[in-house]
PDB file of N, CA and C in Angstrom:
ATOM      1  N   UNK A   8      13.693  -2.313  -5.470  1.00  0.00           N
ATOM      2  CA  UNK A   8      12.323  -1.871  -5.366  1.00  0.00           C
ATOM      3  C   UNK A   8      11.439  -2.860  -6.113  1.00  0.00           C
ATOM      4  N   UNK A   9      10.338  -2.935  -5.985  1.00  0.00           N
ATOM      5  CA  UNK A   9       9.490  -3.987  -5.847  1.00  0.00           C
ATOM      6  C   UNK A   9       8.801  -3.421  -7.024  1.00  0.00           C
ATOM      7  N   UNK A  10       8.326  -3.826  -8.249  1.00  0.00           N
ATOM      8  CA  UNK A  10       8.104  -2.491  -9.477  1.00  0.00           C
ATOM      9  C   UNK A  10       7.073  -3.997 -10.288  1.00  0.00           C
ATOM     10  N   UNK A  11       5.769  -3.712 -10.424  1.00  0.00           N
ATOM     11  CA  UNK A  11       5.072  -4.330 -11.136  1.00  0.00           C
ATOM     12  C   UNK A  11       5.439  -5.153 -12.540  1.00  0.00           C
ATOM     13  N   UNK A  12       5.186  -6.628 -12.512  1.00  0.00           N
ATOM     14  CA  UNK A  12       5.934  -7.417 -13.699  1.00  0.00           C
ATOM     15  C   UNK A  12       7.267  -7.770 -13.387  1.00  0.00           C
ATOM     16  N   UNK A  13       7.935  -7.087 -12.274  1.00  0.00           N
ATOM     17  CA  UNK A  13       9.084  -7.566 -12.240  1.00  0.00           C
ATOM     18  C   UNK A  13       9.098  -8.769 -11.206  1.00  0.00           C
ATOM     19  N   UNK A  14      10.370  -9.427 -10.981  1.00  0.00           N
ATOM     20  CA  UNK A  14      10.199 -10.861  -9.987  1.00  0.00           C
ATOM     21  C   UNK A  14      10.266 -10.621  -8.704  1.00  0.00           C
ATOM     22  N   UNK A  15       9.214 -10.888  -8.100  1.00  0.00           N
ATOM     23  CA  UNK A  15       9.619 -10.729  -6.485  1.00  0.00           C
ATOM     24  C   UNK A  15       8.056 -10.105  -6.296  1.00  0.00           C
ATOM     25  N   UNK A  16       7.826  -9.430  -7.220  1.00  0.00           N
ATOM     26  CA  UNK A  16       6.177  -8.454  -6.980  1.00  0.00           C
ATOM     27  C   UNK A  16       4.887  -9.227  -6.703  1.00  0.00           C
ATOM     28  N   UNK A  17       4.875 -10.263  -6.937  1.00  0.00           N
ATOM     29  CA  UNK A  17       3.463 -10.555  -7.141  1.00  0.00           C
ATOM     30  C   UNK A  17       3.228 -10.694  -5.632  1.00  0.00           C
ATOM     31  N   UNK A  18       1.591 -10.694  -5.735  1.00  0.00           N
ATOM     32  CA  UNK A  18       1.247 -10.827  -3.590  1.00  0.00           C
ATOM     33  C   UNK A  18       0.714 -12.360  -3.958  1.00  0.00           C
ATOM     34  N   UNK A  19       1.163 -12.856  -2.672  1.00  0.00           N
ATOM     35  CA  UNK A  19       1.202 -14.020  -2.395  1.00  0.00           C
ATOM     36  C   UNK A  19      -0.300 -14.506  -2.025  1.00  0.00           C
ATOM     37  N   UNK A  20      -0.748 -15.971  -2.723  1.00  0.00           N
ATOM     38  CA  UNK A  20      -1.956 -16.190  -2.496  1.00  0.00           C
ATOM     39  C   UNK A  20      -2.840 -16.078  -1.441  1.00  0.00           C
ATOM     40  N   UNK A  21      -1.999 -15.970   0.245  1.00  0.00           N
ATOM     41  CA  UNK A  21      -2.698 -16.043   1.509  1.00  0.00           C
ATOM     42  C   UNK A  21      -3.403 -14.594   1.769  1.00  0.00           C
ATOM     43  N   UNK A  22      -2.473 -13.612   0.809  1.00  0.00           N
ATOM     44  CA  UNK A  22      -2.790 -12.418   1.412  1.00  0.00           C
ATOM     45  C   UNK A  22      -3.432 -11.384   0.298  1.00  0.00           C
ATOM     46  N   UNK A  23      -3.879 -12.192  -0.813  1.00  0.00           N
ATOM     47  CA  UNK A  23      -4.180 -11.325  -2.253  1.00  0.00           C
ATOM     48  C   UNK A  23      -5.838 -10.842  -1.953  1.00  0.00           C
ATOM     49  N   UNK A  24      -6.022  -9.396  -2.161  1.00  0.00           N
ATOM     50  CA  UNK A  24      -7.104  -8.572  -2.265  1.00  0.00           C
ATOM     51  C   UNK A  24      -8.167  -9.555  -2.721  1.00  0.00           C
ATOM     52  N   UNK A  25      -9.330  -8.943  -2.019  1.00  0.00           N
ATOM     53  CA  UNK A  25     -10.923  -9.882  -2.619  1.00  0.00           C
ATOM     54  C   UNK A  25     -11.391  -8.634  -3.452  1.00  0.00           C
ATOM     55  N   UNK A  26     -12.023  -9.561  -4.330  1.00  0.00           N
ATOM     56  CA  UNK A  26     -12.561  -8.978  -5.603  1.00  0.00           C
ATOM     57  C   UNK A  26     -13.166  -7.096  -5.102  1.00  0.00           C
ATOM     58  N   UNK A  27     -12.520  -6.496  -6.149  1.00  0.00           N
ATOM     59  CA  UNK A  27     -12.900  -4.951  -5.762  1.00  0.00           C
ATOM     60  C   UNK A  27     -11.781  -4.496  -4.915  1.00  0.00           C
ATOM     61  N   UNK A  28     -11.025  -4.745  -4.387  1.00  0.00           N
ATOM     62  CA  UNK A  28     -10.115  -4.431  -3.141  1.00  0.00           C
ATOM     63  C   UNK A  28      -8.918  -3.693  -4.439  1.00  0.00           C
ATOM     64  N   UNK A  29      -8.705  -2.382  -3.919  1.00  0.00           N
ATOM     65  CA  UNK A  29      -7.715  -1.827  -4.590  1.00  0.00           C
ATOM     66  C   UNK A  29      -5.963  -1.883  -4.558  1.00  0.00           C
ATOM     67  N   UNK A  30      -5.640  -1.981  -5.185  1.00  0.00           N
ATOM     68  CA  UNK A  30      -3.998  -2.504  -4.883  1.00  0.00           C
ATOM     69  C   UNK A  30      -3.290  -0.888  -5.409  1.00  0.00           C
ATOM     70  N   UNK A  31      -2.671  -0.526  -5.063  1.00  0.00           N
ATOM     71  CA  UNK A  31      -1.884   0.667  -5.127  1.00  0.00           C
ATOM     72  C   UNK A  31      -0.618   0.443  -5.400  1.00  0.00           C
ATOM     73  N   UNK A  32       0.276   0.918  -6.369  1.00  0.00           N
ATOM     74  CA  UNK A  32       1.379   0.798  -6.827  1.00  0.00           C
ATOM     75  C   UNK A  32       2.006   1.914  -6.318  1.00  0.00           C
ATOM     76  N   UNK A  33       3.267   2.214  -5.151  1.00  0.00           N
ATOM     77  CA  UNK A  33       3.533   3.405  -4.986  1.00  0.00           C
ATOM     78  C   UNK A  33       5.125   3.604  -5.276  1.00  0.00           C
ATOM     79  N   UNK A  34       5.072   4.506  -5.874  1.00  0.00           N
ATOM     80  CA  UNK A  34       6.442   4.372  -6.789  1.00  0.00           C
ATOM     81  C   UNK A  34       7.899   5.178  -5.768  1.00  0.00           C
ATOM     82  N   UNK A  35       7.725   4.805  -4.367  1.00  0.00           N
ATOM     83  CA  UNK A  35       8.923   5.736  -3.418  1.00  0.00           C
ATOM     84  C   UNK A  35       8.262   5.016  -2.180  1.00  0.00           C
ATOM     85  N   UNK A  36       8.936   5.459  -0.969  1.00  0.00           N
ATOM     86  CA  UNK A  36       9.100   4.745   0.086  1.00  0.00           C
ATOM     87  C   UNK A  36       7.910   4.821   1.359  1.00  0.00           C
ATOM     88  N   UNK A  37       6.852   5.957   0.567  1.00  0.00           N
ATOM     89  CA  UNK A  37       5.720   6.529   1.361  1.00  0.00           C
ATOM     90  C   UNK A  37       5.149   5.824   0.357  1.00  0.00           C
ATOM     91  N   UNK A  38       3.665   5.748   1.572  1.00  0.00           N
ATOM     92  CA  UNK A  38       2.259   5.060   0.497  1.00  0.00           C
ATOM     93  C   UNK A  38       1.731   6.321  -0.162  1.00  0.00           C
ATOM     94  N   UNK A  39       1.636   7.620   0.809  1.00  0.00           N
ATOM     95  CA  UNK A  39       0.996   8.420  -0.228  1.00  0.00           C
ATOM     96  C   UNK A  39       1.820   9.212  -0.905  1.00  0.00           C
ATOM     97  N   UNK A  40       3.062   9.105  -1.094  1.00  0.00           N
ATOM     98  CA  UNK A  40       3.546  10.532  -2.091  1.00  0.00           C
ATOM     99  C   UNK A  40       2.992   9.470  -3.582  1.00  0.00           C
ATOM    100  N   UNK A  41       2.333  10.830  -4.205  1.00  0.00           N
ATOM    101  CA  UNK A  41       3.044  10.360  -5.875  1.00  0.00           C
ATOM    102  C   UNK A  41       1.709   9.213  -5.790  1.00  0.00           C
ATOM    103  N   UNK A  42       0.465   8.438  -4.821  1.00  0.00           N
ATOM    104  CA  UNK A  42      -0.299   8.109  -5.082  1.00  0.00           C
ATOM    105  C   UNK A  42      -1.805   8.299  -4.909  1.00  0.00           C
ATOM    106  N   UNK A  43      -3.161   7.513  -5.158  1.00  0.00           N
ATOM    107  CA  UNK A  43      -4.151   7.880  -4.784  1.00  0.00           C
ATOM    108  C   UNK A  43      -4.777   7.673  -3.305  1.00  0.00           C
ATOM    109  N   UNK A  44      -3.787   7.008  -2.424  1.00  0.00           N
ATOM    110  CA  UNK A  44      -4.278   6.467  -1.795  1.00  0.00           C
ATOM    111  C   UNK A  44      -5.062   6.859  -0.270  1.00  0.00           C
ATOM    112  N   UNK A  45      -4.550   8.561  -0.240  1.00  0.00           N
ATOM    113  CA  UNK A  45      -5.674   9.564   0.812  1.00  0.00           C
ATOM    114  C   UNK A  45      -7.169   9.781   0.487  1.00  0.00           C
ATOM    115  N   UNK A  46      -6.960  10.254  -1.448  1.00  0.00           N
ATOM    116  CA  UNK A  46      -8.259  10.484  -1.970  1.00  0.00           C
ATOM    117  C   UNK A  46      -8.960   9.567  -1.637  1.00  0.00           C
ATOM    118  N   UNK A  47      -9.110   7.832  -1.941  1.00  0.00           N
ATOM    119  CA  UNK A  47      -9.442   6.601  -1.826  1.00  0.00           C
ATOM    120  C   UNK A  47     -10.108   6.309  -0.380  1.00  0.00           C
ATOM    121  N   UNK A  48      -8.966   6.817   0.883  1.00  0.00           N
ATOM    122  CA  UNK A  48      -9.553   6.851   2.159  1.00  0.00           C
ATOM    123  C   UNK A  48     -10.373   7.332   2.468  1.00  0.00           C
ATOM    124  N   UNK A  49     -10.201   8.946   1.687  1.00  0.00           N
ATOM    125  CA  UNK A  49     -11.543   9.679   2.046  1.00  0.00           C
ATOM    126  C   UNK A  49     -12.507   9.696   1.673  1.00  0.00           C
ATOM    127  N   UNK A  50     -12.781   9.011   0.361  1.00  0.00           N
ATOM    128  CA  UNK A  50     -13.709   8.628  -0.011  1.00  0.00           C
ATOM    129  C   UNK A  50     -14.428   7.224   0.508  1.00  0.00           C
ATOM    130  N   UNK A  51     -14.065   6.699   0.979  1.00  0.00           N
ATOM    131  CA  UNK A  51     -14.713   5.401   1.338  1.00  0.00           C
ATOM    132  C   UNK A  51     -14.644   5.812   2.752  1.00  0.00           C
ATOM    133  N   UNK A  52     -13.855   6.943   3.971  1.00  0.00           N
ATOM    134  CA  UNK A  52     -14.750   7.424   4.972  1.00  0.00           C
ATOM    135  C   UNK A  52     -13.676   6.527   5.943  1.00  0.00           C
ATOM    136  N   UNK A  53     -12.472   6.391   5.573  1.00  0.00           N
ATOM    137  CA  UNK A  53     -11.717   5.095   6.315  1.00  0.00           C
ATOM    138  C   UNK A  53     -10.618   6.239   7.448  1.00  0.00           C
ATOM    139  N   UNK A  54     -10.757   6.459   8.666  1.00  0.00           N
ATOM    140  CA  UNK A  54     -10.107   7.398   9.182  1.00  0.00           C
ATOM    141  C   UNK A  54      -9.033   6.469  10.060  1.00  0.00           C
ATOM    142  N   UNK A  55      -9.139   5.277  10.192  1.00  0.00           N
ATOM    143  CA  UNK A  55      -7.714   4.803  11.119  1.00  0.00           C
ATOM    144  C   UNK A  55      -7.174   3.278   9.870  1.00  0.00           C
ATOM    145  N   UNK A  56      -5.994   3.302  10.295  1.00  0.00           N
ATOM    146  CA  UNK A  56      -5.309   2.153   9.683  1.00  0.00           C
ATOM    147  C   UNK A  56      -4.106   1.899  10.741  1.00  0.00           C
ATOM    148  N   UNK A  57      -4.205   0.198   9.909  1.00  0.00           N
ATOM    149  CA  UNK A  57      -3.681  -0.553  10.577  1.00  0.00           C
ATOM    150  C   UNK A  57      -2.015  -0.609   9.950  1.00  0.00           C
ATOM    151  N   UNK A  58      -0.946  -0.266  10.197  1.00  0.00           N
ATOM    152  CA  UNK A  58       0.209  -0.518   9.092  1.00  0.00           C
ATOM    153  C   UNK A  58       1.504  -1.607   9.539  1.00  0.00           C
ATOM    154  N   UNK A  59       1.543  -2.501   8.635  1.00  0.00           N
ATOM    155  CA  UNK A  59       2.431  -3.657   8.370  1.00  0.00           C
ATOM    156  C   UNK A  59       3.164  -3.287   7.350  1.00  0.00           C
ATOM    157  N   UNK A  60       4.147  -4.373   7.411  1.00  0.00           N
ATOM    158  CA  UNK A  60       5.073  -4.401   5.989  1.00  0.00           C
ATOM    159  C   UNK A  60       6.754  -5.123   6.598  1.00  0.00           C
ATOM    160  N   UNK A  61       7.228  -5.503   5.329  1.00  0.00           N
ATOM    161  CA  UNK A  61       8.607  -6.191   5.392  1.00  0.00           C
ATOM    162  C   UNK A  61       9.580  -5.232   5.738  1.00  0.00           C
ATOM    163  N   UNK A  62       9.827  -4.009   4.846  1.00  0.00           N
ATOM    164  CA  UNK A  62      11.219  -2.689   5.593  1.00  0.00           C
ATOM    165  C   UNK A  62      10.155  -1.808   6.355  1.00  0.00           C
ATOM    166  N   UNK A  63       9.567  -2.502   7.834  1.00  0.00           N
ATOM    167  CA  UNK A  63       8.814  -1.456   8.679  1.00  0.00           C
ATOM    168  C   UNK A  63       9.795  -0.032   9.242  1.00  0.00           C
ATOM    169  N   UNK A  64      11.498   0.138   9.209  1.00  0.00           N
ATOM    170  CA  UNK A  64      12.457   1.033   9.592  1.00  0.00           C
ATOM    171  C   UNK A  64      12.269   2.293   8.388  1.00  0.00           C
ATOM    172  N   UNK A  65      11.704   1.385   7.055  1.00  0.00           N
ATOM    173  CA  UNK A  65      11.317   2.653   5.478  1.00  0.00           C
ATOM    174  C   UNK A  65      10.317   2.724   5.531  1.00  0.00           C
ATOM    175  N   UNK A  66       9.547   1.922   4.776  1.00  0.00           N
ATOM    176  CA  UNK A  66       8.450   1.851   4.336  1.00  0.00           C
ATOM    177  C   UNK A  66       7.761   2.267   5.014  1.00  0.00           C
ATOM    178  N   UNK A  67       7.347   1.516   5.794  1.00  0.00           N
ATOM    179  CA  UNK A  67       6.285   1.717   6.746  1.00  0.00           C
ATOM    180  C   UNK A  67       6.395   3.043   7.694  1.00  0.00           C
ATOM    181  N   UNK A  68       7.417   3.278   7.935  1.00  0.00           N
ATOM    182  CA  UNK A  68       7.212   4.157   9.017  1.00  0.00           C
ATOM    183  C   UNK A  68       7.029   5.890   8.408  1.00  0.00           C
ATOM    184  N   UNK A  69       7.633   5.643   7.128  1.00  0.00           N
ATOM    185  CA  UNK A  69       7.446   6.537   5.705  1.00  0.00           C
ATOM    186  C   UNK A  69       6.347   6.998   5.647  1.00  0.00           C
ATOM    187  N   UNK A  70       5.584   5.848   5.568  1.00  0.00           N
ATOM    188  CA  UNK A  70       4.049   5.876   5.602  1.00  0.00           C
ATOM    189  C   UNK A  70       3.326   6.463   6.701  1.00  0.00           C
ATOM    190  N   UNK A  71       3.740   5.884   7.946  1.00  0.00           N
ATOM    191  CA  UNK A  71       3.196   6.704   9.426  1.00  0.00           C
ATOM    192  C   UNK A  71       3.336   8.055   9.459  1.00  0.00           C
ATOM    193  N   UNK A  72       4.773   8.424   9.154  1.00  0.00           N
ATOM    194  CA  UNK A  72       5.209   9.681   9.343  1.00  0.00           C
ATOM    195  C   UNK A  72       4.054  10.783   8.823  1.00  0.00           C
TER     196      UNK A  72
END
């Protein structure tokens, strides 16, 4: 698992957030268990997304589900 400070974590310069852009640390295989990241949507009014990622068979589809 990919865990902040550790090696392998950092985002790579092509694809690193512009200033203000929130980065979410999610500690399990879904984006939202266990984070902020529905409240965040709904607050900024964001109703569709786009979803990528490296384990799209976990992660990602974790996330869709």
């Amino acid at each position: 698992m990919l865990v902040r400070g550790e090696a392998g974590w950092e985002i790579i310069p092509e694809l690193a957030p512009q200033p203000g852009e929130p980065i979410i640390d999610k500690p399990g295989k879904g984006s939202f268990c266990a984070t902020d990241l529905e409240l965040l949507l709904r607050v900024r009014g964001i109703e569709n997304l786009v979803l990528t990622g490296i384990t799209t068979d976990v992660c990602v589809h974790t996330t869709m589900a």
